[in-house]
Coordinates of C-alpha atoms in Angstrom, one line a residue:
M1 CA 0.0 0.0 0.0
L2 CA 0.9 3.7 -0.3
L3 CA 2.8 4.8 2.8
R4 CA 4.0 8.3 2.0
L5 CA 3.6 10.9 -0.6
G6 CA 6.1 13.8 -0.8
I7 CA 5.3 16.7 -3.1
R8 CA 7.7 19.6 -3.9
D9 CA 6.8 22.5 -6.2
V10 CA 3.8 21.1 -8.0
V11 CA 1.4 23.8 -9.2
L12 CA 0.1 25.4 -6.0
I13 CA 1.9 23.0 -3.6
D14 CA 5.2 24.3 -2.3
R15 CA 6.1 21.5 0.1
L16 CA 3.8 18.7 1.3
D17 CA 4.4 15.4 3.0
L18 CA 1.5 13.0 3.6
D19 CA 1.3 9.7 5.5
F20 CA -1.3 7.1 4.6
G21 CA -2.7 4.1 6.4
S22 CA -4.7 1.2 5.4
G23 CA -8.5 1.3 4.8
L24 CA -10.5 4.2 3.5
S25 CA -8.9 7.7 3.5
V26 CA -11.2 10.5 2.3
L27 CA -10.0 13.8 0.9
T28 CA -12.4 16.7 1.0
G29 CA -12.1 20.4 0.3
E30 CA -13.9 23.3 -1.3
T31 CA -14.1 23.4 -5.1
G32 CA -10.9 24.7 -6.5
A33 CA -8.9 24.0 -3.4
G34 CA -6.5 21.8 -5.4
K35 CA -7.7 18.2 -4.9
S36 CA -6.9 17.4 -8.5
I37 CA -3.3 18.6 -8.0
L38 CA -2.8 15.7 -5.6
L39 CA -4.0 13.3 -8.2
D40 CA -1.7 14.9 -10.8
A41 CA 1.2 14.7 -8.4
L42 CA 0.5 11.0 -7.6
G43 CA 0.1 10.3 -11.3
L44 CA 3.5 11.9 -12.0
A45 CA 5.2 9.5 -9.5
L46 CA 3.4 6.6 -11.1
G47 CA 4.7 7.4 -14.6
A48 CA 1.9 9.5 -16.0
R49 CA 2.7 11.8 -18.9
A50 CA 4.8 14.8 -17.7
D51 CA 3.6 18.3 -18.4
S52 CA 5.9 21.2 -17.6
G53 CA 2.8 23.2 -16.5
L54 CA 2.9 21.1 -13.3
V55 CA 6.1 22.8 -12.1
R56 CA 5.2 25.6 -9.6
A57 CA 5.7 29.1 -11.0
G58 CA 9.2 30.3 -10.1
A59 CA 10.6 26.8 -9.4
T60 CA 13.1 25.1 -11.5
Q61 CA 11.7 21.6 -11.0
A62 CA 8.9 19.6 -9.4
V63 CA 9.6 16.4 -7.4
V64 CA 7.1 13.8 -6.3
T65 CA 8.1 10.8 -4.2
A66 CA 5.7 7.9 -3.4
A67 CA 6.8 5.2 -0.9
F68 CA 5.0 1.8 -0.9
E69 CA 5.0 -1.3 1.3
I70 CA 4.1 -4.4 -0.6
P71 CA 4.2 -8.2 0.2
D72 CA 6.9 -10.4 -1.0
T73 CA 4.6 -12.0 -3.6
H74 CA 3.7 -8.8 -5.3
P75 CA 4.5 -8.8 -9.0
A76 CA 6.3 -5.5 -8.7
W77 CA 9.3 -7.3 -7.2
A78 CA 9.4 -9.7 -10.1
L79 CA 9.4 -6.7 -12.5
L80 CA 12.3 -5.2 -10.7
A81 CA 14.3 -8.4 -10.8
E82 CA 13.6 -8.8 -14.6
N83 CA 15.2 -5.3 -15.0
G84 CA 18.2 -6.1 -12.8
L85 CA 17.2 -3.8 -10.0
E86 CA 17.9 -4.5 -6.3
R87 CA 15.1 -5.1 -3.8
E88 CA 14.8 -3.2 -0.6
D89 CA 12.3 -3.1 2.3
E90 CA 10.2 -0.4 0.7
L91 CA 9.5 0.5 -2.9
I92 CA 10.2 4.2 -3.4
L93 CA 9.2 5.8 -6.7
R94 CA 10.5 9.3 -7.5
R95 CA 9.8 11.5 -10.5
T96 CA 11.6 14.8 -11.1
L97 CA 10.1 17.2 -13.7
S98 CA 12.1 20.2 -14.9
A99 CA 10.5 23.4 -16.0
D100 CA 11.7 22.7 -19.6
G101 CA 9.6 19.5 -19.6
R102 CA 12.4 17.0 -19.2
S103 CA 11.8 14.3 -16.5
R104 CA 13.8 11.7 -14.6
A105 CA 12.6 8.6 -12.8
T106 CA 14.1 6.4 -10.1
V107 CA 13.1 3.4 -8.0
N108 CA 14.9 3.2 -4.7
D109 CA 17.3 5.8 -6.0
Q110 CA 18.2 3.6 -9.0
A111 CA 17.6 5.3 -12.4
I112 CA 14.9 3.8 -14.6
S113 CA 13.0 4.7 -17.7
V114 CA 9.6 6.4 -17.5
G115 CA 8.2 3.3 -19.3
L116 CA 9.3 1.0 -16.5
L117 CA 8.0 3.5 -13.9
R118 CA 4.6 3.4 -15.6
Q119 CA 4.6 -0.4 -15.5
L120 CA 5.4 -0.3 -11.8
G121 CA 2.8 2.3 -11.1
A122 CA 0.1 0.3 -12.8
L123 CA 0.9 -2.6 -10.4
L124 CA 0.7 -0.4 -7.4
V125 CA -2.1 2.1 -7.8
E126 CA -5.3 2.4 -9.9
I127 CA -6.7 5.9 -10.3
Q128 CA -10.3 6.0 -11.3
G129 CA -12.0 9.2 -12.3
Q130 CA -15.3 9.8 -14.1
F131 CA -13.8 10.0 -17.5
D132 CA -10.4 8.3 -17.0
G133 CA -9.3 5.1 -18.7
H134 CA -9.5 2.2 -16.3
A135 CA -8.3 -1.4 -16.4
L136 CA -11.8 -2.7 -16.0
M137 CA -12.8 -0.8 -19.2
D138 CA -10.1 -2.6 -21.2
S139 CA -11.7 -5.7 -22.5
G140 CA -8.2 -7.2 -22.8
T141 CA -8.2 -7.6 -19.0
H142 CA -11.6 -9.1 -18.6
R143 CA -10.7 -12.7 -19.3
G144 CA -8.0 -12.7 -16.6
I145 CA -10.3 -11.0 -14.1
L146 CA -13.0 -13.6 -14.7
D147 CA -10.5 -16.4 -14.2
A148 CA -9.2 -14.9 -11.0
Y149 CA -12.8 -14.4 -9.7
G150 CA -13.7 -18.0 -10.5
D151 CA -10.4 -19.4 -9.1
L152 CA -9.7 -21.1 -12.4
T153 CA -5.9 -21.1 -12.0
S154 CA -5.5 -24.9 -12.4
L155 CA -7.7 -24.9 -15.5
V156 CA -5.7 -22.0 -17.0
T157 CA -2.5 -23.8 -16.2
A158 CA -3.7 -26.9 -18.0
S159 CA -4.8 -24.9 -21.0
R160 CA -1.4 -23.2 -21.2
A161 CA 0.5 -26.5 -20.9
T162 CA -1.4 -28.2 -23.7
W163 CA -1.2 -25.1 -25.8
R164 CA 2.6 -25.1 -25.5
E165 CA 2.7 -28.8 -26.4
W166 CA 0.5 -28.3 -29.4
A167 CA 2.4 -25.2 -30.5
G168 CA 5.7 -27.2 -30.3
V169 CA 4.4 -29.9 -32.5
R170 CA 3.0 -27.4 -35.0
E171 CA 6.4 -25.7 -35.2
A172 CA 8.2 -29.0 -35.7
K173 CA 5.7 -29.9 -38.5
R174 CA 6.2 -26.5 -40.1
V175 CA 10.0 -26.9 -40.1
A176 CA 9.8 -30.5 -41.4
A177 CA 7.4 -29.5 -44.2
E178 CA 9.7 -26.6 -45.2
Q179 CA 12.7 -28.9 -45.2
L180 CA 10.9 -31.6 -47.2
A181 CA 9.7 -29.0 -49.8
R182 CA 13.2 -27.6 -50.1
V183 CA 15.0 -31.0 -50.6
K184 CA 12.3 -32.3 -52.9
A185 CA 12.9 -29.3 -55.2
Q186 CA 16.5 -30.4 -55.4
E187 CA 15.9 -34.1 -55.4
E188 CA 17.3 -34.7 -59.0
Y189 CA 20.4 -32.7 -58.3
L190 CA 20.9 -34.4 -54.9
R191 CA 20.7 -37.9 -56.4
H192 CA 23.2 -36.9 -59.1
V193 CA 25.7 -35.5 -56.7
V194 CA 25.3 -38.2 -54.1
G195 CA 25.8 -40.8 -56.9
E196 CA 29.1 -39.1 -57.9
L197 CA 30.2 -39.0 -54.3
D198 CA 29.2 -42.6 -53.7
K199 CA 31.7 -43.6 -56.3
L200 CA 34.4 -41.4 -54.8
D201 CA 33.4 -42.3 -51.2
P202 CA 35.5 -39.6 -49.5
Q203 CA 36.7 -40.5 -46.0
E204 CA 37.3 -38.3 -43.0
G205 CA 40.8 -36.8 -43.1
E206 CA 41.7 -38.6 -46.3
E207 CA 42.8 -35.6 -48.3
S208 CA 45.3 -34.5 -45.6
E209 CA 46.6 -38.0 -45.2
L210 CA 47.0 -38.5 -49.0
S211 CA 48.7 -35.1 -49.3
A212 CA 51.2 -36.0 -46.6
T213 CA 51.8 -39.5 -48.1
R214 CA 52.4 -38.0 -51.5
A215 CA 55.1 -35.7 -50.1
R216 CA 56.8 -38.7 -48.5
L217 CA 56.6 -40.8 -51.7
Q218 CA 57.9 -38.0 -53.8
S219 CA 60.9 -37.7 -51.5
R220 CA 61.3 -41.5 -51.4
E221 CA 61.2 -41.8 -55.1
K222 CA 64.1 -39.4 -55.4
L223 CA 66.1 -41.5 -52.9
L224 CA 65.3 -44.7 -54.7
G225 CA 66.5 -43.2 -57.9
T226 CA 69.8 -42.4 -56.3
L227 CA 70.1 -45.9 -54.8
N228 CA 69.5 -47.4 -58.3
N229 CA 72.1 -45.2 -59.8
A230 CA 74.6 -46.2 -57.1
L231 CA 73.8 -49.9 -57.6
S232 CA 74.3 -49.5 -61.3
A233 CA 77.6 -47.8 -60.7
L234 CA 78.7 -50.7 -58.6
A235 CA 77.2 -53.8 -60.2
E236 CA 76.9 -53.1 -64.0
E237 CA 79.4 -54.5 -66.6
D238 CA 81.5 -51.4 -66.4
G239 CA 80.8 -50.8 -62.7
A240 CA 83.2 -50.7 -59.8
E241 CA 83.0 -54.4 -59.1
A242 CA 83.8 -55.4 -62.6
K243 CA 86.7 -52.9 -62.8
V244 CA 88.2 -54.1 -59.5
A245 CA 87.9 -57.7 -60.7
S246 CA 89.5 -56.9 -64.0
A247 CA 92.4 -55.1 -62.2
T248 CA 92.8 -58.1 -59.9
R249 CA 93.0 -60.5 -62.9
L250 CA 95.6 -58.4 -64.7
L251 CA 97.8 -58.0 -61.7
S252 CA 97.6 -61.7 -60.9
R253 CA 98.7 -62.7 -64.4
A254 CA 101.6 -60.3 -64.3
G255 CA 103.0 -61.9 -61.2
S256 CA 106.1 -60.8 -59.3
D257 CA 108.9 -62.9 -57.7
A258 CA 109.6 -60.2 -55.3
G259 CA 106.1 -60.2 -54.1
D260 CA 105.7 -56.5 -54.8
L261 CA 102.2 -56.9 -56.0
D262 CA 100.9 -58.8 -53.1
P263 CA 99.8 -55.8 -51.0
I264 CA 98.1 -54.4 -54.0
L265 CA 96.2 -57.6 -54.7
A266 CA 95.3 -57.8 -51.0
S267 CA 93.9 -54.3 -51.1
L268 CA 91.9 -55.1 -54.3
D269 CA 90.6 -58.3 -52.6
R270 CA 89.4 -56.3 -49.7
A271 CA 87.9 -53.7 -52.0
S272 CA 86.1 -56.4 -53.9
S273 CA 84.7 -57.8 -50.7
E274 CA 83.6 -54.3 -49.5
L275 CA 82.0 -53.5 -52.9
A276 CA 80.2 -56.8 -52.8
D277 CA 78.8 -56.0 -49.3
A278 CA 77.8 -52.5 -50.5
T279 CA 76.1 -53.9 -53.6
E280 CA 74.2 -56.5 -51.5
T281 CA 73.1 -53.8 -49.0
L282 CA 71.9 -51.5 -51.8
A283 CA 70.0 -54.4 -53.5
R284 CA 68.4 -55.4 -50.1
L285 CA 67.3 -51.8 -49.5
L286 CA 65.7 -51.6 -52.9
R287 CA 64.2 -55.1 -52.5
D288 CA 62.7 -54.5 -49.0
D289 CA 61.5 -50.8 -49.5
G290 CA 57.9 -51.9 -50.2
Y291 CA 57.6 -49.2 -52.9
S292 CA 55.7 -50.5 -55.9
E293 CA 55.9 -49.1 -59.3
G294 CA 53.0 -46.7 -60.1
Q295 CA 52.1 -46.2 -56.4
L296 CA 52.7 -42.5 -56.5
E297 CA 50.7 -42.2 -59.7
R298 CA 47.8 -44.1 -58.2
L299 CA 47.9 -42.0 -55.0
E300 CA 48.0 -38.7 -57.0
D301 CA 45.0 -39.8 -59.1
R302 CA 43.0 -40.3 -55.9
L303 CA 44.2 -37.1 -54.3
F304 CA 43.5 -35.0 -57.5
A305 CA 40.0 -36.6 -57.8
L306 CA 39.2 -35.6 -54.2
R307 CA 40.4 -32.1 -54.8
A308 CA 38.5 -31.7 -58.0
A309 CA 35.3 -32.8 -56.3
A310 CA 36.0 -30.4 -53.4
R311 CA 36.5 -27.5 -55.8
K312 CA 33.3 -28.4 -57.6
H313 CA 31.3 -28.1 -54.4
Q314 CA 33.3 -25.2 -53.1
V315 CA 34.6 -26.9 -50.0
T316 CA 38.0 -28.0 -48.8
G317 CA 39.2 -31.5 -49.4
D318 CA 38.8 -32.3 -45.7
E319 CA 35.3 -30.8 -45.7
L320 CA 34.1 -33.1 -48.5
P321 CA 33.2 -36.1 -46.4
A322 CA 30.9 -33.9 -44.2
L323 CA 29.3 -32.5 -47.3
Y324 CA 28.8 -36.0 -48.6
Q325 CA 27.1 -37.0 -45.3
R326 CA 24.9 -34.0 -45.3
L327 CA 23.7 -34.5 -48.8
K328 CA 23.0 -38.2 -48.1
E329 CA 20.9 -37.1 -45.1
E330 CA 19.0 -34.6 -47.2
L331 CA 18.4 -37.2 -49.8
A332 CA 17.2 -39.6 -47.0
A333 CA 14.9 -36.8 -45.8
V334 CA 13.2 -37.0 -49.2
D335 CA 12.8 -40.7 -48.9
N336 CA 11.8 -40.6 -45.2
G337 CA 10.3 -37.1 -45.0
E338 CA 6.8 -38.0 -46.0
A339 CA 6.6 -40.7 -43.3
G340 CA 8.0 -38.3 -40.7
L341 CA 5.6 -35.5 -41.8
K342 CA 2.7 -37.9 -41.4
K343 CA 3.8 -38.8 -37.9
L344 CA 4.0 -35.1 -37.0
E345 CA 0.5 -34.5 -38.5
A346 CA -0.9 -37.3 -36.4
S347 CA 0.9 -35.8 -33.3
E348 CA -0.5 -32.4 -34.1
A349 CA -4.0 -33.8 -34.3
E350 CA -3.5 -35.5 -30.9
T351 CA -2.1 -32.4 -29.1
R352 CA -4.8 -30.2 -30.7
K353 CA -7.4 -32.5 -29.3
A354 CA -5.8 -32.4 -25.8
Y355 CA -5.6 -28.6 -26.0
L356 CA -9.3 -28.3 -27.0
A357 CA -10.3 -30.6 -24.2
A358 CA -8.5 -28.4 -21.7
A359 CA -9.7 -25.1 -23.3
E360 CA -13.3 -26.3 -23.4
A361 CA -13.1 -27.4 -19.8
L362 CA -11.9 -23.9 -19.0
S363 CA -14.6 -22.3 -21.1
S364 CA -17.3 -24.3 -19.3
A365 CA -15.9 -23.2 -15.9
R366 CA -15.8 -19.6 -17.1
K367 CA -19.5 -19.7 -18.1
A368 CA -20.3 -21.1 -14.7
S369 CA -18.3 -18.3 -13.0
V370 CA -20.1 -15.8 -15.2
L371 CA -23.4 -16.7 -13.5
K372 CA -22.0 -15.9 -10.1
L373 CA -20.2 -12.8 -11.2
D374 CA -23.2 -11.3 -13.0
A375 CA -25.5 -12.0 -10.1
A376 CA -23.1 -10.5 -7.6
V377 CA -22.7 -7.3 -9.6
M378 CA -26.4 -7.0 -10.3
A379 CA -27.0 -7.2 -6.5
E380 CA -24.8 -4.1 -6.1
L381 CA -26.5 -2.0 -8.7
P382 CA -29.9 -1.0 -7.1
P383 CA -28.5 0.7 -4.0
L384 CA -26.2 2.7 -6.4
K385 CA -29.2 4.1 -8.2
L386 CA -28.6 1.8 -11.2
D387 CA -31.6 -0.5 -10.6
R388 CA -32.7 -0.1 -14.3
A389 CA -29.2 -1.2 -15.5
R390 CA -28.1 -4.6 -16.5
F391 CA -24.6 -6.1 -16.3
T392 CA -23.6 -9.1 -18.3
T393 CA -20.4 -10.9 -19.0
Q394 CA -20.1 -12.2 -22.5
V395 CA -18.1 -15.3 -23.2
A396 CA -17.7 -15.9 -26.9
K397 CA -15.7 -18.5 -28.8
L398 CA -12.8 -17.0 -30.7
P399 CA -11.9 -17.9 -34.3
D400 CA -9.4 -20.7 -34.5
N401 CA -6.5 -18.3 -35.5
N402 CA -7.1 -16.3 -32.3
W403 CA -6.9 -19.2 -29.9
G404 CA -4.1 -19.0 -27.5
P405 CA -2.5 -20.3 -24.2
D406 CA -5.4 -18.9 -22.2
G407 CA -8.1 -20.7 -24.1
I408 CA -10.6 -20.2 -26.9
D409 CA -12.8 -17.5 -25.3
D410 CA -13.2 -13.8 -25.7
V411 CA -14.5 -12.3 -22.4
A412 CA -16.1 -8.9 -22.2
F413 CA -18.0 -7.0 -19.5
L414 CA -21.1 -5.4 -21.0
I415 CA -23.8 -3.1 -19.6
A416 CA -27.2 -1.8 -20.6
T417 CA -28.4 1.3 -18.7
N418 CA -32.0 1.1 -19.9
P419 CA -34.4 -1.8 -20.1
G420 CA -34.6 -3.2 -23.6
S421 CA -31.3 -1.7 -24.8
N422 CA -28.6 -3.9 -26.1
P423 CA -25.6 -4.3 -23.8
G424 CA -22.3 -2.6 -24.8
P425 CA -18.8 -1.8 -23.5
L426 CA -18.6 0.0 -20.2
G427 CA -17.0 3.2 -21.5
K428 CA -19.4 3.6 -24.5
I429 CA -22.7 3.0 -22.7
A430 CA -22.5 4.6 -19.3
S431 CA -22.3 8.3 -18.5
G432 CA -19.6 9.6 -16.2
G433 CA -21.4 9.2 -13.0
E434 CA -23.0 5.9 -14.0
L435 CA -19.6 4.6 -15.1
S436 CA -18.0 5.4 -11.8
R437 CA -20.7 3.6 -9.9
F438 CA -20.6 0.6 -12.2
L439 CA -16.9 0.4 -11.7
L440 CA -17.4 0.7 -7.9
A441 CA -19.8 -2.2 -8.0
L442 CA -17.4 -4.3 -10.0
K443 CA -14.5 -3.4 -7.6
V444 CA -16.6 -4.4 -4.6
V445 CA -17.4 -7.8 -6.1
L446 CA -13.8 -8.3 -7.3
A447 CA -12.1 -7.0 -4.2
G448 CA -10.8 -10.4 -3.2
V449 CA -8.9 -10.9 -6.5
A450 CA -7.6 -7.3 -7.1
P451 CA -3.9 -7.4 -7.9
V452 CA -3.5 -3.6 -7.3
P453 CA -3.3 -2.8 -3.5
T454 CA -4.3 0.9 -3.7
L455 CA -7.3 2.4 -5.4
V456 CA -8.0 6.0 -5.9
F457 CA -11.6 7.2 -6.6
D458 CA -12.0 10.7 -7.9
E459 CA -15.6 12.0 -7.1
V460 CA -17.3 8.6 -7.5
D461 CA -20.3 10.2 -5.8
S462 CA -20.6 13.0 -8.3
G463 CA -24.2 13.9 -9.0
I464 CA -25.8 11.8 -6.3
G465 CA -26.9 12.3 -2.8
G466 CA -29.0 10.9 0.0
A467 CA -29.4 7.2 0.1
T468 CA -27.4 6.7 -3.1
A469 CA -24.5 8.6 -1.7
A470 CA -24.8 6.5 1.5
A471 CA -24.8 3.3 -0.5
V472 CA -21.7 4.5 -2.4
G473 CA -20.0 5.3 0.9
E474 CA -20.9 1.9 2.4
R475 CA -19.4 0.1 -0.5
L476 CA -16.3 2.2 -0.4
A477 CA -15.9 1.3 3.3
R478 CA -16.5 -2.3 2.5
L479 CA -13.9 -2.2 -0.2
G480 CA -11.5 -0.5 2.2
K481 CA -11.5 -3.6 4.4
D482 CA -9.6 -5.5 1.6
L483 CA -7.7 -2.7 -0.1
Q484 CA -6.3 0.7 0.5
L485 CA -8.7 3.4 -0.8
L486 CA -8.1 7.1 -1.4
V487 CA -11.4 8.8 -2.2
I488 CA -11.9 12.4 -3.3
T489 CA -15.4 13.2 -2.3
H490 CA -18.0 16.0 -2.0
S491 CA -20.4 13.8 -0.2
P492 CA -20.7 14.1 3.6
Q493 CA -22.2 10.6 3.8
V494 CA -19.0 9.2 2.1
A495 CA -16.7 11.5 4.1
A496 CA -18.1 10.3 7.4
L497 CA -17.1 6.7 6.6
G498 CA -13.4 7.4 6.2
D499 CA -10.8 5.7 8.5
A500 CA -8.8 8.9 7.9
H501 CA -9.9 12.3 6.8
L502 CA -7.6 14.7 4.8
N503 CA -8.7 18.2 4.1
V504 CA -7.4 20.1 1.0
V505 CA -7.1 23.8 1.7
K506 CA -6.1 26.7 -0.5
S507 CA -4.8 29.8 1.1
T508 CA -3.6 33.3 -0.1
A509 CA -0.6 35.1 1.4
E510 CA 1.9 37.7 0.3
A511 CA 4.0 34.9 -1.3
G512 CA 1.0 33.9 -3.4
V513 CA -1.7 31.2 -3.5
S514 CA -0.8 27.8 -2.1
T515 CA -2.5 24.5 -1.4
T516 CA -1.9 22.3 1.6
V517 CA -3.5 19.2 3.1
L518 CA -4.5 18.8 6.8
Q519 CA -4.9 15.6 8.7
L520 CA -8.2 16.3 10.5
T521 CA -8.8 15.5 14.2
T522 CA -12.2 14.2 15.3
D523 CA -13.5 17.8 16.1
Q524 CA -12.0 19.1 12.8
R525 CA -13.6 16.3 10.9
R526 CA -17.0 17.0 12.4
E527 CA -16.6 20.7 11.4
E528 CA -15.6 19.8 7.8
I529 CA -18.5 17.4 7.4
A530 CA -20.8 20.2 8.7
R531 CA -19.4 22.5 6.0
M532 CA -20.1 19.9 3.4
L533 CA -23.7 19.6 4.7
S534 CA -24.5 23.4 5.0
G535 CA -22.0 25.2 2.7
S536 CA -19.8 28.1 3.7
S537 CA -21.9 29.1 6.6
I538 CA -21.7 26.3 9.2
T539 CA -24.7 26.1 11.5
D540 CA -25.3 24.4 14.8
E541 CA -27.8 22.2 13.0
A542 CA -25.2 21.2 10.5
R543 CA -22.7 20.4 13.3
A544 CA -25.4 18.2 15.0
A545 CA -26.1 16.5 11.7
A546 CA -22.4 15.9 11.1
S547 CA -22.1 14.4 14.6
K548 CA -25.1 12.2 14.0
L549 CA -23.6 11.0 10.7
I550 CA -20.3 10.2 12.3
S551 CA -21.8 8.5 15.4
R552 CA -24.2 6.5 13.3
I553 CA -21.4 5.2 11.2
A554 CA -19.2 4.6 14.1

């Protein structure tokens, strides 16, 4: 609820600090005293449109601060958390309006946008004037209000759960249908490409491996050529082995008695043996290498085929296997897509049926709740001088494309102010005074499910008096047992019912005209109600009548 309201330099208000309690607080004062300024100031703190004309003449800025105490479960805390704002014991909204029309907003001294301030304000206070917009006049809120009144939370939850399931299957079917249509349009191309790649059968990492092996083979081939040349130099007819053997034969024939040639022949023998070992080793290396003729050529043919296919499909060689797999999957989607789509269609039909069952159960419960709601509101109308009026809640089935998580119903609160006339929307049928009383009747009936803890009524008793004014006051007092109410009134019957009485006073001094608000004592309250009964000249009779009103209500 609203705890405090601080106003600085707003129109005729210089400095004003007000404390509020629970229940019904009435605000009275002579016409033109400035009661509407209080509403304008409160509206500013709640995110209403800023008008530089609200800044008091001569001041550079107006500041309004509203402090609230709300329970832990109030949705305002969740809204703060969603916007990354810290939570404190109280919720303090502040709006600063400069004379040039610029404004700033904070919550608990943390800067926020005016849009967020307006969202918070809508969760905390509802201001209802004769011609103001009002949540109950917005048909978009009526379905939620009816559900809260009928305590249909479990049915709404079931409707939302089945809707989400149905929506998920619908989306899966849409994606599958789009994919199937896309791949079917390319089916001939896919079959051709997959056929080519089937023959090639690219393997993961194959291109890199072939490229590395090719480099090794190219190097090995050069080495093998060198080994072959060396072997030829050793073992061919005119090679080193043959020449050493020839030299040995020549020297052996020559002979020498002195033995001068023996060392030479021994050296040649050793050389022949070493050459034989070298030749055998070279031959063994060539024999055991494992290299086959044409191996490099075959490897290069495979490598170049992979690279050509990769260039054709604008991927790297190592990406070709993934492309091949994806194209095979897309082709499989053509073959299997129809069956998959049929399964999804069957699932969609089942989830739609489940949703409709939940939504129709919710719709039936809504229609049952309508009977109780309409009867309760109708019972409130005669004492409010609306006995010729008729209130009805319309529950109509929405077109299929407008169904949603909250069901298949459109809910609207309708009224007819005269017998025989067709019911219509609240704001279009009722006059200002009638509308205020209709909304009061609704608020009384819906008090137990109201999400907003503080209501402000601006002259809900306008144009009525006597028993009707007393009936309005009695309902306001009853509403004040569940909610915090601030009521601006000209009715002594309503004022006498207040748990607290605030008097708005305008005074003139050398510094100019100013407005202030006084918290009235019991005696002051009796005097103010006497003024409301008799006018500017307060008589003893008026005081006695005021005392009687207060005592009767007490």
